[in-house]
Amino acid sequence: MPSPQLSLRSNRRSVSKRQSIRPATTGIVGTMMCFASAQAFTKPSFYSRGYASRAASVLSKRTLLDPLESVSENKHRQNGKAIGRLSRRSLRLKATTAEDTVTTAYDIMNKKAGLDGSYDPASFEKDVYEWWENSGCFQPDAKQKPQVGEKPYVLPMPPPNVTGRLHMGHAIFVALQDVLARFHRMRGRPVLWLPGTDHAGIATQLQVEKQLIAEGTTREEVGRDEFLQRVWAYKEEQGGHITRQLRSLGASADWSRERFTMDSDLSAAVAEAFVRLHDNGLVYRGEYMVNWAPLLKTAVSDLEVEYSEEEGKLYYFKYMVEDSEEFLPVATTRPETICGDTAVCVHPEDDRYKHLVGKQVVVPMGGGRTIPVIADEYVDMEFGTGALKITPGHDPNDYSLGKKYELPIVNIMNKDGSMNSNAREYNGLDRFECREKLWTDMEEAGLVIKVQPHTQRVPRSQRGGEVIEPLVSSQWFVKTEGMGAKALEAVKGGDIQIVPQRFDKIWFNWLEDIHDWCISRQLWWGHRIPVWYVGESGESEYVVARNDKEAREKAIEEGHAADVVLRQEEDVLDTWFSSGLWPFATVGWPQDQGVEGSDLSRFYPGTCLETGYDILFFWVARMVMMGLELTGESPFKVIYLHGLVRAADGSKMSKTKGNVIDPLDTVAEYGADSLRYSLVTGVTPGQDIPLNMEKIQANRQFGNKLWNCCKFVTGNALKDMDDDSLSEIAVSGPIMKEEFETLSLPERYIISKCHTLVAGVTADIEKYSLGAAGSKIYEFLWDQYADWYIEISKTRLYEGAGGGGASESKAARRVLVYVLDTSLRLLHPYMPYITERLWHHLPRAKAGTDQAAHSLMLADWPQLDDESPLVTSAEDVDKFECFQALTRSIRNARAEYNVAPGKRISCVVVASGDIGDELKREVKSLVALAKLDFEQVTVVEPDSAEASAAASDSVQLVIRDGVEAYLPLSGLIDPEKERQRLKKQNERLSKEIHKLAGRLQSKGFVDKAPPAVVDKAKEDLAELEDQAAKVKASLEALPAAS
């Protein structure tokens, strides 16, 4: 084959001239040539940006110089903006010859490996994925040139933690999103599945802090700059595993565009968003009650707090009335907060305490400090003592009451959860140590009443696991009322569709009761808040700017000296703030706003956001709010919510329970396809997914069934066919009506069922019923194609089975290939590896001139035009279903009469009209499937002499109105042997009936045995009598002895 002329094609701007041009290394070419490297999924260098650009030059003797080189994470971090531009160019290689060399190499390797043996996914899945990625198959224009005005299908991938490891939550979103990406790509739409990773502020910082603690130091001791260097180093070391693992599942995302939330241009987008929101009056700084995580030493949002039912205690104690022996009994679950009490509240209608309202009570162990008794209907008179201690600094409800009655707010804790000087002698103690010490001191002072066990809802940090401490702190907030109203209206007005629809109500309820969003985090890893405080100290005056330079310019504009000290805010933004910009910042916002032909104009808004329902408010709602506020458009049209993957019994997967299914181990043993198919099929959107190994094993068996079907077609039906004959039956489009009508009934049936399947699967996926669509393909391939048509095709292909005619065998080969090819296309989004592997063994039409590779993932979907349905015949389906019913009835009769498997029997079929004619034409098929004697099978008209004669001494099978079959008993059984067998059975049953009947007639048994035992004996007797009656009837039906 002559070396093809290869050229780099960019859909948009040309590559920067500043980029150095270097030749592709021989190591890369070597890796490309072998394809089968077992370590391919574990080498970070394999997935470096720009690598896919060299793909098609592998076998060319003249290799072009590559303008892109592998970029390390460190270089990427330093030059993120330039790299970001390059990664978004959707560069791919294209061969100008009819067949591109990479595909040819893959075909040679694939066909050389053959289909010998059984299905072994581990032997080929890595090879297939390498080829896809090297060929540029994942990029938006891999299937065809961009069409003017054509809207791509855009899926923003939920960015996993950059240092994370694959779990079933990732596996389910890859399986579902890849179905959507591959389906719409095959239907001819440019598809952008945009991948990337999240910097995961809390999770990543927590891991590095643990390392420092193990080294005997802390982040405060090493300082911010060194700590951040340590985090970047940790990210270099641990980052990248997750994206390689996502690849192993078959994710067809455009990795050339992979983004990281702390890329320089994405960081610039974060600053831009903050500045715009602030300029619009939506960002402010204030002191409010927040959820404080003492271990992490940061505020966390309400959504990052998980509540667990835990056994605790309810502590009852005395609040002594000032200058009196009287006391007010109070109960609390957190005695340590007594140090911060500023009032005791009772219900105004509570007769027990009315007389104390307005008086002062003495704070226990508070050095004589007194606080007022107030009255408010908020108090539940039935809970505890009916008297409520008010701690505005450490309880959200108390904070509201404190604001209402202008009570002092006393903070008694440090950021690490230890007590501060406001706790007096408990200063420096951990909050839980303080609880024990304070209670002991109160006991000694005679202030304790009692302690009772009490189950309570304990708030814990989702990340750190520690008990959350509510406290008042200065934080940055986003006003969400107006933004939430826009997000609510986007769903109400139909601009966004939530699948399943039942989540609409949850969406409305949350947004109607939304609270301002605390976006500041007391961390160092993340996007530092773009606020600069003016002067060497204090925080009363500040400027909000995009960068240092702009901050100084703004400070000077406000009248400050050019050398004024500016101090950037120490806090970073909530990780969900940057993630909220993901759908538009990743495709060029804000720099490309209004730029015609830019990625932003082409790929935003997105089409579908697929994610778990558990982050509907963490992430999805915030993306919608940010998208509407900053771009004026909803960021996507559909929100598809999947459920949580759970253990087989529906419980949460947990390492402590030992019921965790590891996706990587599962892929290694069963293959990615089996896992994907198990996760997607048999489930509905929004429902949790119980997963067990039996289901995965069953779907691996399905893969093996498919493998064997293809082995039969290619190794038997197509054996010894020359290239010209194979090309004649290659699938280049749907079978049309003219060809359809020339075929026999089984062929018309299987094509009708196949075309009906195409329509059903297409409609289901279009309306996001992915599970239902996948199950239909399984049922068709197993129940119709494998079990029925392949068996019938043998009667066309082999002389010994009644076939061998040239036209008949050619039609069978054509239909075998057509239906299998169509099924592989339908199944490909669900099980991409095995379908791609098998498809290359079938006769195929040539690829389109603009395809990146001759791949199944870039082949046409069987139904591209919904307005032109594929040919079907309901009449033919009905006729063949009659044939199936006839076959099943004969099989059932054989089983009922214990006919030896190898014995062939005679049969008379009574049918008229079209069905009779079709059954006559398919006698050889009936013979093969029902194991009949070809010489003793006839199809006769009703009321004919043959029909009357057949009814004598035969088993009658009523198939449907007008269709019957008769199986002569002499063919089913030896009458004398059967008579002897039935007599022996009748004698045995008679003895058992006599014995059991006598037992039931015994007064001693009936009176003394438990009723249940007597009832069981009666049931057994009735069953034996029924069996005896059937045996007697069978004896009477036998032909008379000769």
Short mmCIF file of N, CA and C in Angstrom, two decimals, residues 278-351:
data_model
loop_
_atom_site.label_atom_id
_atom_site.label_comp_id
_atom_site.label_asym_id
_atom_site.label_seq_id
_atom_site.Cartn_x
_atom_site.Cartn_y
_atom_site.Cartn_z
N HIS A 278 -19.94 40.13 42.08
CA HIS A 278 -19.78 41.20 43.07
C HIS A 278 -20.26 42.53 42.51
N ASP A 279 -19.88 42.80 41.26
CA ASP A 279 -20.29 44.06 40.63
C ASP A 279 -21.81 44.15 40.49
N ASN A 280 -22.46 42.98 40.39
CA ASN A 280 -23.92 42.95 40.29
C ASN A 280 -24.60 42.90 41.65
N GLY A 281 -23.83 43.05 42.71
CA GLY A 281 -24.39 43.08 44.05
C GLY A 281 -24.78 41.72 44.59
N LEU A 282 -24.23 40.66 44.01
CA LEU A 282 -24.62 39.32 44.42
C LEU A 282 -23.60 38.64 45.34
N VAL A 283 -22.45 39.26 45.54
CA VAL A 283 -21.44 38.72 46.45
C VAL A 283 -21.24 39.74 47.58
N TYR A 284 -21.22 39.24 48.80
CA TYR A 284 -21.01 40.13 49.94
C TYR A 284 -20.26 39.39 51.03
N ARG A 285 -19.74 40.16 51.97
CA ARG A 285 -19.03 39.60 53.12
C ARG A 285 -19.83 39.93 54.38
N GLY A 286 -20.02 38.93 55.23
CA GLY A 286 -20.79 39.20 56.44
C GLY A 286 -20.55 38.17 57.50
N GLU A 287 -20.99 38.48 58.71
CA GLU A 287 -20.88 37.55 59.83
C GLU A 287 -22.20 36.80 59.97
N TYR A 288 -22.11 35.52 59.80
CA TYR A 288 -23.30 34.69 59.89
C TYR A 288 -22.94 33.34 60.52
N MET A 289 -23.97 32.67 60.93
CA MET A 289 -23.78 31.32 61.44
C MET A 289 -23.41 30.38 60.28
N VAL A 290 -22.32 29.66 60.45
CA VAL A 290 -21.87 28.73 59.42
C VAL A 290 -21.65 27.36 60.05
N ASN A 291 -21.50 26.38 59.18
CA ASN A 291 -21.13 25.03 59.61
C ASN A 291 -19.61 24.95 59.63
N TRP A 292 -19.04 24.80 60.81
CA TRP A 292 -17.59 24.81 60.91
C TRP A 292 -17.07 23.38 61.12
N ALA A 293 -16.08 23.00 60.29
CA ALA A 293 -15.45 21.69 60.41
C ALA A 293 -14.12 21.86 61.13
N PRO A 294 -14.05 21.55 62.43
CA PRO A 294 -12.83 21.81 63.21
C PRO A 294 -11.60 21.07 62.71
N LEU A 295 -11.76 19.84 62.22
CA LEU A 295 -10.60 19.11 61.73
C LEU A 295 -10.04 19.76 60.48
N LEU A 296 -10.93 20.17 59.58
CA LEU A 296 -10.52 20.82 58.34
C LEU A 296 -10.24 22.31 58.53
N LYS A 297 -10.76 22.86 59.65
CA LYS A 297 -10.61 24.29 59.97
C LYS A 297 -11.16 25.17 58.86
N THR A 298 -12.35 24.82 58.41
CA THR A 298 -13.00 25.60 57.37
C THR A 298 -14.50 25.52 57.52
N ALA A 299 -15.16 26.52 56.95
CA ALA A 299 -16.62 26.46 56.86
C ALA A 299 -17.00 25.52 55.72
N VAL A 300 -18.13 24.84 55.88
CA VAL A 300 -18.66 24.00 54.81
C VAL A 300 -20.12 24.35 54.62
N SER A 301 -20.63 24.06 53.44
CA SER A 301 -22.02 24.42 53.15
C SER A 301 -22.98 23.43 53.79
N ASP A 302 -24.26 23.81 53.84
CA ASP A 302 -25.29 22.91 54.38
C ASP A 302 -25.29 21.57 53.64
N LEU A 303 -25.01 21.61 52.33
CA LEU A 303 -25.05 20.39 51.53
C LEU A 303 -23.88 19.46 51.84
N GLU A 304 -22.84 20.00 52.49
CA GLU A 304 -21.67 19.18 52.82
C GLU A 304 -21.72 18.65 54.24
N VAL A 305 -22.90 18.75 54.85
CA VAL A 305 -23.10 18.24 56.21
C VAL A 305 -24.04 17.05 56.13
N GLU A 306 -23.63 15.93 56.70
CA GLU A 306 -24.46 14.74 56.73
C GLU A 306 -24.90 14.48 58.16
N TYR A 307 -26.16 14.14 58.34
CA TYR A 307 -26.71 13.88 59.67
C TYR A 307 -26.85 12.38 59.90
N SER A 308 -26.43 11.95 61.08
CA SER A 308 -26.54 10.54 61.43
C SER A 308 -27.24 10.40 62.77
N GLU A 309 -28.06 9.37 62.88
CA GLU A 309 -28.73 9.07 64.15
C GLU A 309 -27.73 8.40 65.09
N GLU A 310 -27.44 9.03 66.21
CA GLU A 310 -26.43 8.51 67.13
C GLU A 310 -26.95 8.56 68.56
N GLU A 311 -26.49 7.59 69.35
CA GLU A 311 -26.85 7.57 70.76
C GLU A 311 -26.04 8.62 71.51
N GLY A 312 -26.74 9.51 72.20
CA GLY A 312 -26.08 10.54 73.01
C GLY A 312 -26.73 10.63 74.37
N LYS A 313 -26.63 11.79 74.98
CA LYS A 313 -27.20 11.99 76.30
C LYS A 313 -27.94 13.32 76.35
N LEU A 314 -28.95 13.36 77.21
CA LEU A 314 -29.67 14.60 77.48
C LEU A 314 -29.35 14.96 78.93
N TYR A 315 -28.68 16.10 79.07
CA TYR A 315 -28.19 16.53 80.38
C TYR A 315 -29.17 17.54 81.00
N TYR A 316 -29.70 17.21 82.18
CA TYR A 316 -30.62 18.11 82.89
C TYR A 316 -29.84 18.80 84.01
N PHE A 317 -30.01 20.13 84.11
CA PHE A 317 -29.28 20.87 85.14
C PHE A 317 -30.09 22.09 85.59
N LYS A 318 -29.55 22.77 86.59
CA LYS A 318 -30.26 23.90 87.20
C LYS A 318 -29.66 25.24 86.76
N TYR A 319 -30.56 26.10 86.33
CA TYR A 319 -30.20 27.51 86.15
C TYR A 319 -30.76 28.24 87.38
N MET A 320 -29.89 28.60 88.30
CA MET A 320 -30.32 29.23 89.56
C MET A 320 -30.80 30.64 89.28
N VAL A 321 -31.98 30.98 89.85
CA VAL A 321 -32.51 32.34 89.73
C VAL A 321 -31.66 33.24 90.62
N GLU A 322 -31.28 34.38 90.08
CA GLU A 322 -30.39 35.30 90.82
C GLU A 322 -31.04 35.71 92.16
N ASP A 323 -30.21 35.67 93.21
CA ASP A 323 -30.64 36.05 94.56
C ASP A 323 -31.84 35.23 95.02
N SER A 324 -31.85 33.93 94.70
CA SER A 324 -32.98 33.09 95.10
C SER A 324 -32.51 31.65 95.19
N GLU A 325 -33.26 30.85 95.95
CA GLU A 325 -33.00 29.42 96.00
C GLU A 325 -33.74 28.68 94.88
N GLU A 326 -34.59 29.40 94.16
CA GLU A 326 -35.36 28.80 93.07
C GLU A 326 -34.46 28.59 91.86
N PHE A 327 -34.77 27.57 91.09
CA PHE A 327 -33.98 27.34 89.87
C PHE A 327 -34.91 27.00 88.70
N LEU A 328 -34.38 27.21 87.54
CA LEU A 328 -35.08 26.89 86.28
C LEU A 328 -34.42 25.63 85.70
N PRO A 329 -35.15 24.50 85.60
CA PRO A 329 -34.55 23.27 85.06
C PRO A 329 -34.40 23.37 83.54
N VAL A 330 -33.24 23.03 83.07
CA VAL A 330 -32.93 23.13 81.64
C VAL A 330 -32.28 21.81 81.20
N ALA A 331 -32.52 21.42 79.95
CA ALA A 331 -31.89 20.21 79.38
C ALA A 331 -31.13 20.59 78.11
N THR A 332 -29.99 19.93 77.89
CA THR A 332 -29.17 20.20 76.71
C THR A 332 -28.45 18.92 76.30
N THR A 333 -28.09 18.84 75.05
CA THR A 333 -27.27 17.71 74.57
C THR A 333 -25.80 18.10 74.49
N ARG A 334 -25.51 19.41 74.66
CA ARG A 334 -24.13 19.89 74.55
C ARG A 334 -23.80 20.80 75.74
N PRO A 335 -23.46 20.24 76.88
CA PRO A 335 -23.19 21.07 78.07
C PRO A 335 -22.08 22.10 77.86
N GLU A 336 -21.10 21.79 76.99
CA GLU A 336 -19.98 22.72 76.80
C GLU A 336 -20.43 24.08 76.30
N THR A 337 -21.61 24.14 75.63
CA THR A 337 -22.06 25.42 75.10
C THR A 337 -22.71 26.30 76.17
N ILE A 338 -22.85 25.77 77.39
CA ILE A 338 -23.37 26.60 78.50
C ILE A 338 -22.51 27.85 78.65
N CYS A 339 -21.21 27.69 78.37
CA CYS A 339 -20.29 28.83 78.50
C CYS A 339 -20.67 29.99 77.59
N GLY A 340 -21.42 29.72 76.51
CA GLY A 340 -21.79 30.77 75.57
C GLY A 340 -23.26 31.15 75.64
N ASP A 341 -23.99 30.66 76.67
CA ASP A 341 -25.42 31.01 76.81
C ASP A 341 -25.58 32.50 77.07
N THR A 342 -26.61 33.10 76.44
CA THR A 342 -26.90 34.52 76.69
C THR A 342 -28.36 34.73 77.08
N ALA A 343 -29.15 33.66 77.22
CA ALA A 343 -30.53 33.76 77.69
C ALA A 343 -31.07 32.36 77.93
N VAL A 344 -32.17 32.30 78.70
CA VAL A 344 -32.97 31.08 78.81
C VAL A 344 -34.38 31.46 78.37
N CYS A 345 -34.94 30.62 77.47
CA CYS A 345 -36.23 30.96 76.86
C CYS A 345 -37.29 29.94 77.27
N VAL A 346 -38.49 30.45 77.60
CA VAL A 346 -39.63 29.60 77.95
C VAL A 346 -40.82 30.01 77.08
N HIS A 347 -41.82 29.14 77.05
CA HIS A 347 -43.02 29.48 76.27
C HIS A 347 -43.86 30.48 77.07
N PRO A 348 -44.40 31.51 76.42
CA PRO A 348 -45.17 32.53 77.16
C PRO A 348 -46.42 31.98 77.84
N GLU A 349 -46.93 30.81 77.40
CA GLU A 349 -48.13 30.24 78.00
C GLU A 349 -47.81 29.13 79.00
N ASP A 350 -46.56 28.95 79.30
CA ASP A 350 -46.15 27.89 80.23
C ASP A 350 -46.30 28.38 81.67
N ASP A 351 -47.34 27.89 82.35
CA ASP A 351 -47.63 28.37 83.70
C ASP A 351 -46.51 28.07 84.69
#
